[in-house]
């Protein structure tokens, strides 16, 4: 539990930092943009046009406007990212969401001679949750299982319902190489990856962690070197807004 708390507060801190930076940068950008506009107007004045530095001055104004525009786009993307993190909940039948999502990876799975085995509970209740975000998490976990196996292996996806907690669970088990303790300790850290440059960003599991946390769920795993890895996600049947 302690580890979970540390991890979710790390991600929350990262999100807040990004939103905070975006807002803080926006204000000075607005001032620079306004002053650049004033300088551009000056370029129309006869005495400025007559100045020996007119050309240089004009080029400088172009550069300022161009780079303010660039910085503005970065800020816009950061704010958009923060907003996309907010869940949009609907009634979902989780088995359907999983089946639809795995279809994206059908070719890859066949190409690598991996068997995808389904053990889906048929009496699941619908849950109030965000389908797109669950898809993103499931894709991350499936992709990791595929990468771990590389070629020739099995991935088992199972679902079920837990009465006591009123939660639906999804588990994704692979018979890949598993993870040693050192890797296990760090997998949810942003930017931690054991994959080659260009193949892994190290963001999949940290993003998955914060998504599941926001949806009021729990993500955990069990892994043993030489045997494989199992990730389990628990999601509440009813959506409750998490208070920070
Ligand atoms: P990325 O996939 O870009 O490396 P992730 O955050 O999704 O980033 O995963 C971090 C690391 O966790 C991976 O690089 C890998 O070492 C380990 N990992 C994740 N899933 C598995 C798995 N199913 N089997 C073995 N290792 C895994």
Coordinates of C-alpha atoms and ligand atoms in Angstrom, one line a residue:
X1 CA 0.0 0.0 0.0
X2 CA 2.8 2.3 0.9
X3 CA 4.5 1.7 -2.5
X4 CA 1.1 2.4 -4.2
X5 CA 0.8 5.7 -2.4
X6 CA 4.3 6.8 -3.3
X7 CA 3.7 5.9 -7.0
X8 CA 0.4 7.7 -7.3
X9 CA 1.7 10.8 -5.6
X10 CA 4.7 10.8 -7.9
X11 CA 2.4 10.7 -11.0
X12 CA 0.0 13.3 -9.5
X13 CA 3.0 15.5 -8.7
X14 CA 4.2 15.1 -12.3
X15 CA 0.8 16.1 -13.7
X16 CA 0.5 19.1 -11.4
X17 CA 4.0 20.2 -12.3
X18 CA 3.2 20.0 -16.1
X19 CA 0.0 22.0 -15.7
X20 CA 1.7 24.4 -13.4
X21 CA 4.6 25.0 -15.8
X22 CA 2.1 25.5 -18.7
X23 CA 0.2 28.2 -16.8
X24 CA 3.3 29.9 -15.6
X25 CA 4.8 30.0 -19.0
X26 CA 1.5 31.2 -20.6
X27 CA 1.5 34.6 -18.8
X28 CA 5.0 35.8 -19.8
X29 CA 4.3 34.5 -23.3
X30 CA 1.2 36.7 -23.6
X31 CA 3.4 39.7 -22.6
X32 CA 6.1 38.9 -25.1
X33 CA 3.5 38.4 -27.9
X34 CA 1.9 41.7 -27.1
X35 CA 5.2 43.6 -27.2
X36 CA 6.2 41.8 -30.4
X37 CA 3.0 43.1 -31.9
X38 CA 3.9 46.6 -30.9
X39 CA 7.4 46.2 -32.4
X40 CA 5.8 45.0 -35.6
X41 CA 3.7 48.2 -35.8
X42 CA 6.8 50.3 -35.3
X43 CA 8.2 48.7 -38.5
X44 CA 5.6 50.7 -40.4
X45 CA 6.9 54.1 -39.1
X46 CA 8.9 56.2 -41.5
X47 CA 11.8 57.1 -39.1
X48 CA 12.2 53.4 -38.2
X49 CA 12.2 52.4 -41.9
X50 CA 15.0 55.0 -42.4
X51 CA 17.1 53.5 -39.6
X52 CA 20.3 51.6 -40.7
X53 CA 19.2 48.8 -38.4
X54 CA 15.7 48.4 -40.0
X55 CA 16.5 45.0 -41.7
X56 CA 18.0 43.5 -38.5
X57 CA 15.1 44.9 -36.4
X58 CA 12.6 43.3 -38.7
X59 CA 14.3 40.0 -38.7
X60 CA 14.4 40.0 -34.9
X61 CA 10.7 40.7 -34.7
X62 CA 10.1 37.7 -37.1
X63 CA 12.2 35.5 -34.9
X64 CA 10.5 36.5 -31.7
X65 CA 7.0 35.9 -33.1
X66 CA 8.0 32.6 -34.6
X67 CA 9.5 31.3 -31.3
X68 CA 6.6 32.6 -29.2
X69 CA 4.3 30.7 -31.5
X70 CA 6.4 27.5 -31.0
X71 CA 6.4 27.9 -27.2
X72 CA 2.7 28.5 -27.3
X73 CA 2.1 25.2 -29.1
X74 CA 4.1 23.3 -26.4
X75 CA 2.1 24.9 -23.7
X76 CA -1.2 24.1 -25.5
X77 CA -0.1 20.5 -25.9
X78 CA 0.8 20.2 -22.2
X79 CA -2.6 21.6 -21.1
X80 CA -4.4 19.3 -23.6
X81 CA -2.5 16.3 -22.1
X82 CA -3.6 17.3 -18.6
X83 CA -7.2 17.6 -19.7
X84 CA -7.2 14.2 -21.5
X85 CA -6.3 12.6 -18.2
X86 CA -9.8 13.3 -16.9
X87 CA -12.0 10.2 -17.3
X88 CA -15.3 10.2 -19.2
X89 CA -17.3 7.4 -17.8
X90 CA -20.0 5.2 -19.4
X91 CA -21.6 1.8 -18.8
X92 CA -19.2 -0.8 -20.2
X93 CA -19.2 -4.5 -20.6
X94 CA -15.5 -5.1 -20.0
X95 CA -15.3 -8.3 -22.1
X96 CA -16.3 -6.4 -25.2
X97 CA -13.8 -3.7 -24.6
X98 CA -11.0 -6.2 -24.3
X99 CA -12.0 -8.2 -27.4
X100 CA -12.2 -5.0 -29.5
X101 CA -8.9 -3.8 -28.2
X102 CA -6.9 -7.0 -28.8
X103 CA -8.1 -6.9 -32.5
X104 CA -5.5 -4.0 -33.0
X105 CA -2.7 -6.5 -32.2
X106 CA -4.1 -9.6 -34.0
X107 CA -1.5 -9.4 -36.8
X108 CA 1.4 -8.9 -34.5
X109 CA 0.3 -11.8 -32.3
X110 CA 0.0 -14.1 -35.3
X111 CA 3.3 -13.0 -36.8
X112 CA 5.1 -13.8 -33.6
X113 CA 3.4 -17.2 -33.2
X114 CA 1.8 -16.2 -29.9
X115 CA -1.5 -17.9 -28.7
X116 CA -4.0 -15.5 -27.2
X117 CA -6.1 -17.5 -24.7
X118 CA -9.4 -16.0 -23.4
X119 CA -10.9 -17.0 -20.1
X120 CA -13.7 -14.5 -19.8
X121 CA -16.4 -14.7 -17.1
X122 CA -19.8 -14.6 -18.7
X123 CA -21.8 -13.2 -15.8
X124 CA -20.0 -9.9 -15.4
X125 CA -21.9 -6.7 -14.4
X126 CA -21.4 -3.7 -16.6
X127 CA -19.1 -1.1 -15.0
X128 CA -19.1 2.7 -15.1
X129 CA -15.7 3.6 -16.5
X130 CA -13.8 5.2 -19.3
X131 CA -13.5 2.8 -22.3
X132 CA -10.7 4.7 -24.1
X133 CA -8.5 4.8 -21.0
X134 CA -9.1 1.1 -20.3
X135 CA -8.2 0.4 -23.9
X136 CA -4.9 2.3 -23.5
X137 CA -4.0 0.4 -20.4
X138 CA -4.9 -3.0 -21.9
X139 CA -2.9 -2.2 -25.1
X140 CA 0.1 -1.2 -22.9
X141 CA -0.1 -4.5 -21.0
X142 CA -0.6 -6.6 -24.1
X143 CA 2.3 -4.9 -25.9
X144 CA 4.5 -5.5 -22.9
X145 CA 3.5 -9.2 -22.8
X146 CA 4.2 -9.6 -26.6
X147 CA 7.6 -7.9 -26.2
X148 CA 8.5 -10.1 -23.3
X149 CA 7.6 -13.3 -25.1
X150 CA 9.1 -12.0 -28.4
X151 CA 8.3 -15.3 -30.2
X152 CA 6.4 -18.5 -29.4
X153 CA 4.4 -18.3 -26.2
X154 CA 1.0 -17.8 -24.6
X155 CA -0.9 -14.8 -23.3
X156 CA -3.9 -15.6 -21.2
X157 CA -6.5 -12.9 -20.6
X158 CA -9.1 -13.6 -17.9
X159 CA -11.9 -11.6 -16.3
X160 CA -14.0 -12.1 -13.2
X161 CA -16.1 -10.4 -10.6
X162 CA -15.3 -9.9 -6.9
X163 CA -18.3 -9.8 -4.7
X164 CA -16.8 -8.4 -1.5
X165 CA -15.2 -5.4 -3.2
X166 CA -17.8 -5.0 -6.0
X167 CA -15.0 -4.9 -8.5
X168 CA -14.3 -6.5 -11.8
X169 CA -10.9 -7.9 -12.4
X170 CA -8.9 -8.4 -15.6
X171 CA -5.7 -10.3 -15.7
X172 CA -3.1 -10.6 -18.5
X173 CA -0.6 -13.4 -18.0
X174 CA 2.4 -14.2 -20.2
X175 CA 4.9 -17.1 -20.1
X176 CA 7.8 -14.7 -21.1
X177 CA 11.0 -14.4 -19.2
X178 CA 9.6 -12.6 -16.1
X179 CA 11.3 -9.8 -14.2
X180 CA 13.9 -9.8 -11.5
X181 CA 13.4 -7.9 -8.3
X182 CA 15.4 -4.9 -9.4
X183 CA 13.2 -4.4 -12.5
X184 CA 10.0 -5.1 -10.5
X185 CA 10.9 -2.3 -8.1
X186 CA 11.1 0.3 -10.9
X187 CA 8.5 -0.7 -13.6
X188 CA 6.0 2.0 -12.6
X189 CA 8.6 4.8 -12.6
X190 CA 8.2 7.2 -15.5
X191 CA 10.9 6.6 -18.2
X192 CA 12.1 3.3 -16.7
X193 CA 12.6 0.9 -19.6
X194 CA 14.8 -2.1 -20.3
X195 CA 14.0 -1.9 -24.0
X196 CA 16.4 -0.6 -26.7
X197 CA 16.4 3.1 -27.6
X198 CA 13.5 3.7 -29.9
X199 CA 11.6 0.6 -28.8
X200 CA 10.5 1.7 -25.3
X201 CA 9.7 5.0 -23.7
X202 CA 9.2 3.7 -20.2
X203 CA 5.9 5.6 -20.0
X204 CA 3.5 2.7 -20.6
X205 CA 3.2 1.4 -17.1
X206 CA 3.4 4.7 -15.3
X207 CA 0.6 6.1 -17.4
X208 CA -1.4 2.9 -16.9
X209 CA -0.9 3.2 -13.2
X210 CA -2.2 6.7 -13.0
X211 CA -5.2 5.9 -15.3
X212 CA -6.3 3.0 -13.2
X213 CA -5.7 5.1 -10.1
X214 CA -8.0 7.8 -11.5
X215 CA -10.6 5.3 -12.3
X216 CA -10.7 4.2 -8.7
X217 CA -9.1 0.9 -9.5
X218 CA -5.9 -1.0 -8.5
X219 CA -3.2 -2.4 -10.7
X220 CA -0.7 -5.0 -9.4
X221 CA 1.5 -7.7 -10.7
X222 CA 3.2 -10.9 -10.0
X223 CA 6.4 -12.0 -11.8
X224 CA 9.0 -14.7 -11.5
X225 CA 12.2 -15.0 -13.6
X226 CA 11.9 -18.0 -16.0
X227 CA 8.1 -18.3 -15.5
X228 CA 6.4 -15.2 -16.7
X229 CA 4.4 -12.2 -15.5
X230 CA 0.8 -11.5 -14.6
X231 CA -0.7 -8.1 -14.4
X232 CA -4.1 -7.7 -12.6
X233 CA -6.4 -4.7 -12.8
X234 CA -9.3 -4.3 -10.5
X235 CA -12.0 -1.8 -11.5
X236 CA -15.0 -0.6 -9.4
X237 CA -18.4 -1.4 -10.8
X238 CA -19.6 2.0 -9.8
X239 CA -17.6 5.1 -10.6
X240 CA -16.7 7.3 -7.6
X241 CA -14.8 10.5 -8.2
X242 CA -11.5 10.3 -6.4
X243 CA -10.9 13.3 -4.1
X244 CA -7.3 14.3 -3.9
Ligands
LIG1 P1 8.3 0.3 -22.0 O1 7.4 -0.8 -22.5 O2 8.3 1.5 -23.0 O3 9.6 -0.2 -21.7 P2 6.7 0.3 -19.7 O4 6.5 1.3 -18.6 O5 5.4 -0.3 -20.3 O6 7.7 0.9 -20.7 O7 7.5 -1.0 -19.1 C1 8.7 -0.8 -18.3 C2 9.5 -2.0 -18.2 O8 8.8 -3.0 -17.5 C3 9.8 -2.7 -19.5 O9 10.9 -2.1 -20.2 C4 10.1 -4.1 -19.1 O10 11.4 -4.2 -18.6 C5 9.2 -4.3 -17.9 N1 8.0 -5.1 -18.2 C6 6.7 -4.6 -18.4 N2 5.9 -5.6 -18.7 C7 6.6 -6.8 -18.7 C8 6.3 -8.2 -18.9 N3 5.0 -8.6 -19.2 N4 7.3 -9.1 -18.8 C9 8.6 -8.7 -18.6 N5 8.9 -7.4 -18.3 C10 8.0 -6.5 -18.4

